Amino acid sequence: MTEFATEFTPVAAAIGGALIGLAAALMLLFEGRIAGISGILDGVFRRRGDEEAPPAWQAVFIGGMALGGLVLLVVQGSVERDFVMTNLELSPLLVIVAGLLVGFGTRLGSGCTSGHGVCGIPRLSGRSIVATLTFMAVAVATVFVTNHVFGFGGLS
Amino acid sequence: MIRQLVVLASGFLFAIGLGISEMTRPEKVLSFLNVFGDWDPSLAFVMGGAIVVYAAALQLAGRREGPKFGKEFHIPKIKEITPSLLIGSALFGVGWGLAGFCPGPALVASAALVEPALYFLPAMIAGILLHRYTVERRKTG
């Protein structure tokens, strides 16, 4: 339908998902922390108080993620797979508005896809299940309206 | 030192998982959200894989007094479905549907210098700080 539509890749998705789950599991079993990226990022911008794992564990975790991003960038050329690249031509203004909404919204809603989705759903947290259903449904509606009604969305 | 290494490895693995599943590519995420168009269900399999592994970890955690290094399991105790939870999640959903980035992938893609992520990340951090200095400040007085 659109040139940007991607193919269904269930195996890579499940393997990648399992790695994400494993990463979150390490944080739980070793540090007792929820691997919620919006919350961790929020923590990076706070003054250090009584955190147990010096230096602030949040910054170390984000550093690990950034390192992962660099490795993905280096590796994707040699394996001819796209890990970190996009063909979308998103308007910078739209991206900035989206970023503001994601930053503000995830803090107001106390979590994002990782904290509510990956870590909240398996412990059957009612709040996380409601939050995940809400942001999924609203995002689906947003993609529908922007791409199929107005035609300015990323996929159109 | 070993403690920091585990946290670093965890962040690293998280990013690699996002990359292998291509969640770092906004078209992949938008194609999942495009339920009424050319739908790509991959994201559901990412979520499924992560949830299965994390559920096993929760079982292990349940049999232990506390985490290996930390003092206790920091699990949120609040149970109420608040207006903030619903409104915040809805605003997040709009942003997610506009650009196809959520916080984790935005960070990883920024580190890999993916152009839209370089606009998205500072805006997202601004959104986090905006929340802190408006809503949060009012709440704590």
CSV table of C-alpha atoms in Angstrom, one decimal:
chain,number,residue,atom,x,y,z
A,1,MET,CA,0.0,0.0,0.0
A,2,THR,CA,2.8,2.4,0.8
A,3,GLU,CA,6.4,2.2,-0.1
A,4,PHE,CA,7.4,2.4,3.6
A,5,ALA,CA,5.4,-0.6,4.8
A,6,THR,CA,7.7,-3.2,6.4
A,7,GLU,CA,7.7,-7.0,6.2
A,8,PHE,CA,6.5,-9.3,9.0
A,9,THR,CA,9.6,-10.7,10.6
A,10,PRO,CA,8.3,-12.9,13.5
A,11,VAL,CA,11.6,-14.7,14.2
A,12,ALA,CA,13.8,-11.6,14.5
A,13,ALA,CA,11.1,-9.9,16.5
A,14,ALA,CA,10.8,-12.8,19.0
A,15,ILE,CA,14.6,-13.1,19.4
A,16,GLY,CA,15.0,-9.3,19.8
A,17,GLY,CA,12.1,-9.3,22.2
A,18,ALA,CA,13.7,-12.1,24.3
A,19,LEU,CA,16.9,-10.1,24.5
A,20,ILE,CA,15.0,-7.1,25.7
A,21,GLY,CA,13.3,-9.3,28.3
A,22,LEU,CA,16.6,-10.7,29.3
A,23,ALA,CA,18.1,-7.2,29.8
A,24,ALA,CA,15.1,-6.2,31.9
A,25,ALA,CA,15.4,-9.5,33.9
A,26,LEU,CA,19.0,-8.6,34.7
A,27,MET,CA,18.0,-5.3,36.1
A,28,LEU,CA,15.3,-6.9,38.2
A,29,LEU,CA,17.4,-9.8,39.6
A,30,PHE,CA,20.6,-7.9,40.2
A,31,GLU,CA,19.5,-4.4,41.0
A,32,GLY,CA,15.8,-4.8,41.8
A,33,ARG,CA,14.9,-2.1,39.3
A,34,ILE,CA,12.2,-1.8,36.7
A,35,ALA,CA,13.8,-1.4,33.3
A,36,GLY,CA,11.5,1.4,32.2
A,37,ILE,CA,13.4,3.6,29.8
A,38,SER,CA,11.3,6.8,30.3
A,39,GLY,CA,11.8,6.5,34.1
A,40,ILE,CA,15.5,5.8,33.8
A,41,LEU,CA,16.0,8.7,31.5
A,42,ASP,CA,14.1,10.9,34.0
A,43,GLY,CA,16.5,9.7,36.7
A,44,VAL,CA,19.5,10.7,34.7
A,45,PHE,CA,18.3,14.3,35.0
A,46,ARG,CA,17.9,14.3,38.7
A,47,ARG,CA,20.3,15.2,41.4
A,48,ARG,CA,21.8,12.2,43.0
A,49,GLY,CA,20.2,11.5,46.3
A,50,ASP,CA,20.2,8.2,48.2
A,51,GLU,CA,20.7,6.0,45.2
A,52,GLU,CA,22.3,2.7,46.1
A,53,ALA,CA,24.4,2.0,43.0
A,54,PRO,CA,27.0,4.7,42.6
A,55,PRO,CA,27.6,6.2,40.1
A,56,ALA,CA,23.9,6.7,39.4
A,57,TRP,CA,22.9,3.4,37.8
A,58,GLN,CA,20.5,5.2,35.4
A,59,ALA,CA,23.4,6.9,33.6
A,60,VAL,CA,25.3,3.6,33.3
A,61,PHE,CA,22.3,1.9,31.8
A,62,ILE,CA,21.8,4.7,29.3
A,63,GLY,CA,25.5,4.5,28.5
A,64,GLY,CA,25.0,0.8,27.8
A,65,MET,CA,22.1,1.6,25.5
A,66,ALA,CA,24.1,4.2,23.6
A,67,LEU,CA,27.0,1.8,23.2
A,68,GLY,CA,24.5,-0.7,21.8
A,69,GLY,CA,23.3,1.9,19.3
A,70,LEU,CA,26.9,2.5,18.1
A,71,VAL,CA,27.5,-1.2,17.7
A,72,LEU,CA,24.3,-1.7,15.7
A,73,LEU,CA,25.4,1.2,13.4
A,74,VAL,CA,28.8,-0.4,12.8
A,75,VAL,CA,27.5,-3.9,12.4
A,76,GLN,CA,24.5,-3.2,10.1
A,77,GLY,CA,26.7,-2.4,7.1
A,78,SER,CA,28.5,-5.7,7.2
A,79,VAL,CA,25.5,-7.9,7.7
A,80,GLU,CA,23.2,-6.1,5.2
A,81,ARG,CA,20.4,-5.7,7.7
A,82,ASP,CA,18.9,-2.5,8.7
A,83,PHE,CA,19.1,-2.1,12.5
A,84,VAL,CA,19.3,1.6,12.9
A,85,MET,CA,18.3,3.5,9.7
A,86,THR,CA,15.1,4.9,8.4
A,87,ASN,CA,13.8,5.7,4.9
A,88,LEU,CA,11.0,7.9,6.3
A,89,GLU,CA,11.1,11.5,5.6
A,90,LEU,CA,9.5,12.9,8.7
A,91,SER,CA,9.1,16.6,9.0
A,92,PRO,CA,11.4,17.9,11.8
A,93,LEU,CA,8.5,19.9,13.3
A,94,LEU,CA,6.3,16.8,13.5
A,95,VAL,CA,9.2,14.9,15.1
A,96,ILE,CA,9.8,17.6,17.7
A,97,VAL,CA,6.1,17.8,18.6
A,98,ALA,CA,6.1,14.0,18.9
A,99,GLY,CA,9.1,14.0,21.1
A,100,LEU,CA,7.6,16.6,23.5
A,101,LEU,CA,4.4,14.5,23.7
A,102,VAL,CA,6.3,11.3,24.3
A,103,GLY,CA,8.5,12.9,27.0
A,104,PHE,CA,5.6,14.7,28.8
A,105,GLY,CA,3.1,11.8,28.3
A,106,THR,CA,5.4,9.0,29.6
A,107,ARG,CA,6.1,10.9,32.8
A,108,LEU,CA,2.5,11.9,33.4
A,109,GLY,CA,1.5,8.3,32.7
A,110,SER,CA,4.4,6.9,34.8
A,111,GLY,CA,5.9,4.7,32.0
A,112,CYS,CA,6.3,3.7,28.4
A,113,THR,CA,6.5,0.6,26.3
A,114,SER,CA,9.2,-0.9,28.5
A,115,GLY,CA,8.1,0.0,32.0
A,116,HIS,CA,4.4,-0.6,31.5
A,117,GLY,CA,4.5,-3.0,28.6
A,118,VAL,CA,7.5,-5.3,29.1
A,119,CYS,CA,7.8,-5.1,32.9
A,120,GLY,CA,4.2,-4.2,33.9
A,121,ILE,CA,2.1,-6.7,31.9
A,122,PRO,CA,3.9,-9.9,33.1
A,123,ARG,CA,3.4,-8.9,36.8
A,124,LEU,CA,-0.3,-8.4,35.9
A,125,SER,CA,-0.3,-4.8,37.0
A,126,GLY,CA,-3.7,-3.3,36.3
A,127,ARG,CA,-2.2,0.1,35.9
A,128,SER,CA,0.3,-1.1,33.3
A,129,ILE,CA,-2.2,-3.1,31.4
A,130,VAL,CA,-4.6,-0.1,31.2
A,131,ALA,CA,-1.7,2.2,30.2
A,132,THR,CA,-0.5,-0.1,27.5
A,133,LEU,CA,-3.9,-0.6,26.0
A,134,THR,CA,-4.4,3.2,26.1
A,135,PHE,CA,-1.2,4.2,24.4
A,136,MET,CA,-1.5,1.4,21.8
A,137,ALA,CA,-5.1,2.3,20.9
A,138,VAL,CA,-4.3,6.0,20.7
A,139,ALA,CA,-1.2,5.4,18.6
A,140,VAL,CA,-3.2,3.2,16.2
A,141,ALA,CA,-5.8,5.9,16.0
A,142,THR,CA,-3.1,8.6,15.4
A,143,VAL,CA,-1.5,6.6,12.6
A,144,PHE,CA,-4.9,6.0,11.0
A,145,VAL,CA,-5.9,9.7,11.2
A,146,THR,CA,-2.5,11.1,10.0
A,147,ASN,CA,-1.9,8.6,7.2
A,148,HIS,CA,-5.3,7.6,6.0
A,149,VAL,CA,-7.4,10.7,6.7
A,150,PHE,CA,-5.0,13.7,6.3
A,151,GLY,CA,-2.1,12.1,4.6
A,152,PHE,CA,0.7,13.8,6.5
A,153,GLY,CA,1.8,10.8,8.6
A,154,GLY,CA,5.1,9.1,8.4
A,155,LEU,CA,3.9,6.3,6.2
A,156,SER,CA,2.1,8.5,3.6
B,1,MET,CA,32.6,-2.4,39.6
B,2,ILE,CA,30.9,-5.7,38.7
B,3,ARG,CA,27.6,-4.0,39.6
B,4,GLN,CA,28.1,-1.3,37.1
B,5,LEU,CA,29.1,-3.8,34.5
B,6,VAL,CA,25.9,-5.8,34.9
B,7,VAL,CA,23.9,-2.5,34.5
B,8,LEU,CA,26.0,-1.5,31.5
B,9,ALA,CA,25.5,-5.0,29.9
B,10,SER,CA,21.8,-4.8,30.6
B,11,GLY,CA,21.5,-1.5,28.8
B,12,PHE,CA,23.6,-2.8,25.9
B,13,LEU,CA,21.5,-6.0,25.6
B,14,PHE,CA,18.3,-3.9,25.6
B,15,ALA,CA,19.6,-1.8,22.7
B,16,ILE,CA,20.7,-4.9,20.7
B,17,GLY,CA,17.3,-6.5,21.3
B,18,LEU,CA,15.6,-3.3,20.0
B,19,GLY,CA,18.0,-3.3,17.0
B,20,ILE,CA,17.6,-7.0,16.0
B,21,SER,CA,13.8,-6.6,16.1
B,22,GLU,CA,14.1,-3.3,14.2
B,23,MET,CA,12.1,-1.4,16.8
B,24,THR,CA,14.7,1.3,16.3
B,25,ARG,CA,13.3,1.9,12.8
B,26,PRO,CA,10.2,4.2,12.9
B,27,GLU,CA,8.7,2.6,9.8
B,28,LYS,CA,8.7,-0.8,11.5
B,29,VAL,CA,6.8,0.6,14.5
B,30,LEU,CA,4.4,2.7,12.4
B,31,SER,CA,3.7,-0.3,10.2
B,32,PHE,CA,2.6,-2.2,13.4
B,33,LEU,CA,0.4,0.7,14.4
B,34,ASN,CA,-1.0,0.8,10.9
B,35,VAL,CA,-3.7,-1.8,11.7
B,36,PHE,CA,-6.0,-0.4,9.0
B,37,GLY,CA,-3.4,-0.4,6.3
B,38,ASP,CA,-0.5,-2.6,5.4
B,39,TRP,CA,-0.1,-4.2,8.9
B,40,ASP,CA,3.1,-5.6,10.1
B,41,PRO,CA,2.4,-7.5,13.4
B,42,SER,CA,6.2,-7.9,14.3
B,43,LEU,CA,6.0,-5.6,17.4
B,44,ALA,CA,3.5,-7.9,19.0
B,45,PHE,CA,6.1,-10.7,18.8
B,46,VAL,CA,8.8,-8.4,20.3
B,47,MET,CA,6.5,-7.7,23.2
B,48,GLY,CA,5.6,-11.4,23.5
B,49,GLY,CA,9.2,-12.5,23.5
B,50,ALA,CA,10.1,-9.9,26.2
B,51,ILE,CA,7.1,-10.7,28.3
B,52,VAL,CA,7.8,-14.5,28.4
B,53,VAL,CA,11.4,-14.0,29.5
B,54,TYR,CA,10.5,-11.3,32.0
B,55,ALA,CA,7.7,-13.4,33.5
B,56,ALA,CA,10.3,-16.2,34.1
B,57,ALA,CA,12.5,-13.6,35.9
B,58,LEU,CA,9.6,-12.5,38.0
B,59,GLN,CA,9.1,-16.1,39.1
B,60,LEU,CA,12.7,-16.3,40.2
B,61,ALA,CA,12.5,-12.9,41.9
B,62,GLY,CA,9.4,-14.1,43.8
B,63,ARG,CA,11.5,-16.9,45.5
B,64,ARG,CA,14.2,-14.5,46.7
B,65,GLU,CA,14.4,-12.1,49.5
B,66,GLY,CA,15.9,-9.3,47.4
B,67,PRO,CA,18.0,-8.6,44.3
B,68,LYS,CA,21.6,-9.8,44.1
B,69,PHE,CA,23.1,-6.4,44.7
B,70,GLY,CA,20.3,-3.9,45.5
B,71,LYS,CA,18.6,-3.8,48.9
B,72,GLU,CA,15.1,-4.6,47.7
B,73,PHE,CA,12.9,-5.0,44.7
B,74,HIS,CA,11.6,-1.6,43.7
B,75,ILE,CA,8.2,-2.6,42.4
B,76,PRO,CA,5.6,0.1,42.1
B,77,LYS,CA,2.9,-0.4,44.8
B,78,ILE,CA,0.3,2.1,43.5
B,79,LYS,CA,-2.8,0.3,42.2
B,80,GLU,CA,-5.3,3.1,41.3
B,81,ILE,CA,-6.1,3.9,37.7
B,82,THR,CA,-5.7,7.7,37.9
B,83,PRO,CA,-6.6,10.4,35.4
B,84,SER,CA,-2.8,11.1,35.0
B,85,LEU,CA,-2.2,7.5,34.0
B,86,LEU,CA,-4.8,7.7,31.3
B,87,ILE,CA,-4.1,11.2,30.0
B,88,GLY,CA,-0.3,10.7,30.1
B,89,SER,CA,-0.6,7.4,28.2
B,90,ALA,CA,-2.9,8.9,25.6
B,91,LEU,CA,-0.5,11.8,25.0
B,92,PHE,CA,2.4,9.3,24.7
B,93,GLY,CA,0.2,7.4,22.2
B,94,VAL,CA,-0.2,10.5,20.0
B,95,GLY,CA,3.5,11.1,20.0
B,96,TRP,CA,4.3,7.5,19.3
B,97,GLY,CA,1.9,7.4,16.4
B,98,LEU,CA,3.3,10.6,14.9
B,99,ALA,CA,7.0,9.7,14.8
B,100,GLY,CA,7.2,6.0,15.5
B,101,PHE,CA,9.7,6.4,18.3
B,102,CYS,CA,9.2,5.5,22.0
B,103,PRO,CA,11.9,6.4,24.6
B,104,GLY,CA,14.2,3.3,24.2
B,105,PRO,CA,14.4,3.2,20.4
B,106,ALA,CA,14.8,7.0,20.4
B,107,LEU,CA,17.9,6.7,22.6
B,108,VAL,CA,19.4,3.9,20.6
B,109,ALA,CA,18.7,5.5,17.2
B,110,SER,CA,20.2,8.8,18.5
B,111,ALA,CA,23.4,7.1,19.5
B,112,ALA,CA,23.5,5.7,15.9
B,113,LEU,CA,23.0,9.2,14.6
B,114,VAL,CA,19.7,8.4,12.9
B,115,GLU,CA,18.5,11.9,11.8
B,116,PRO,CA,14.9,12.1,13.0
B,117,ALA,CA,16.0,10.6,16.4
B,118,LEU,CA,18.4,13.5,16.8
B,119,TYR,CA,15.4,15.9,16.8
B,120,PHE,CA,13.2,13.6,18.8
B,121,LEU,CA,15.6,12.9,21.7
B,122,PRO,CA,16.1,16.6,22.8
B,123,ALA,CA,12.4,17.2,22.4
B,124,MET,CA,11.6,14.2,24.5
B,125,ILE,CA,14.0,15.3,27.2
B,126,ALA,CA,12.4,18.7,27.1
B,127,GLY,CA,9.0,17.0,27.6
B,128,ILE,CA,10.3,15.1,30.6
B,129,LEU,CA,11.6,18.3,32.2
B,130,LEU,CA,8.4,20.2,31.3
B,131,HIS,CA,6.5,17.6,33.3
B,132,ARG,CA,8.8,17.9,36.2
B,133,TYR,CA,8.7,21.7,36.5
B,134,THR,CA,4.9,21.9,35.9
B,135,VAL,CA,2.8,18.9,37.0
B,136,GLU,CA,5.3,17.4,39.4
B,137,ARG,CA,6.3,20.7,41.1
B,138,ARG,CA,2.6,21.5,41.7
B,139,LYS,CA,2.0,18.1,43.2
B,140,THR,CA,4.8,18.2,45.7
B,141,GLY,CA,4.1,21.8,46.5
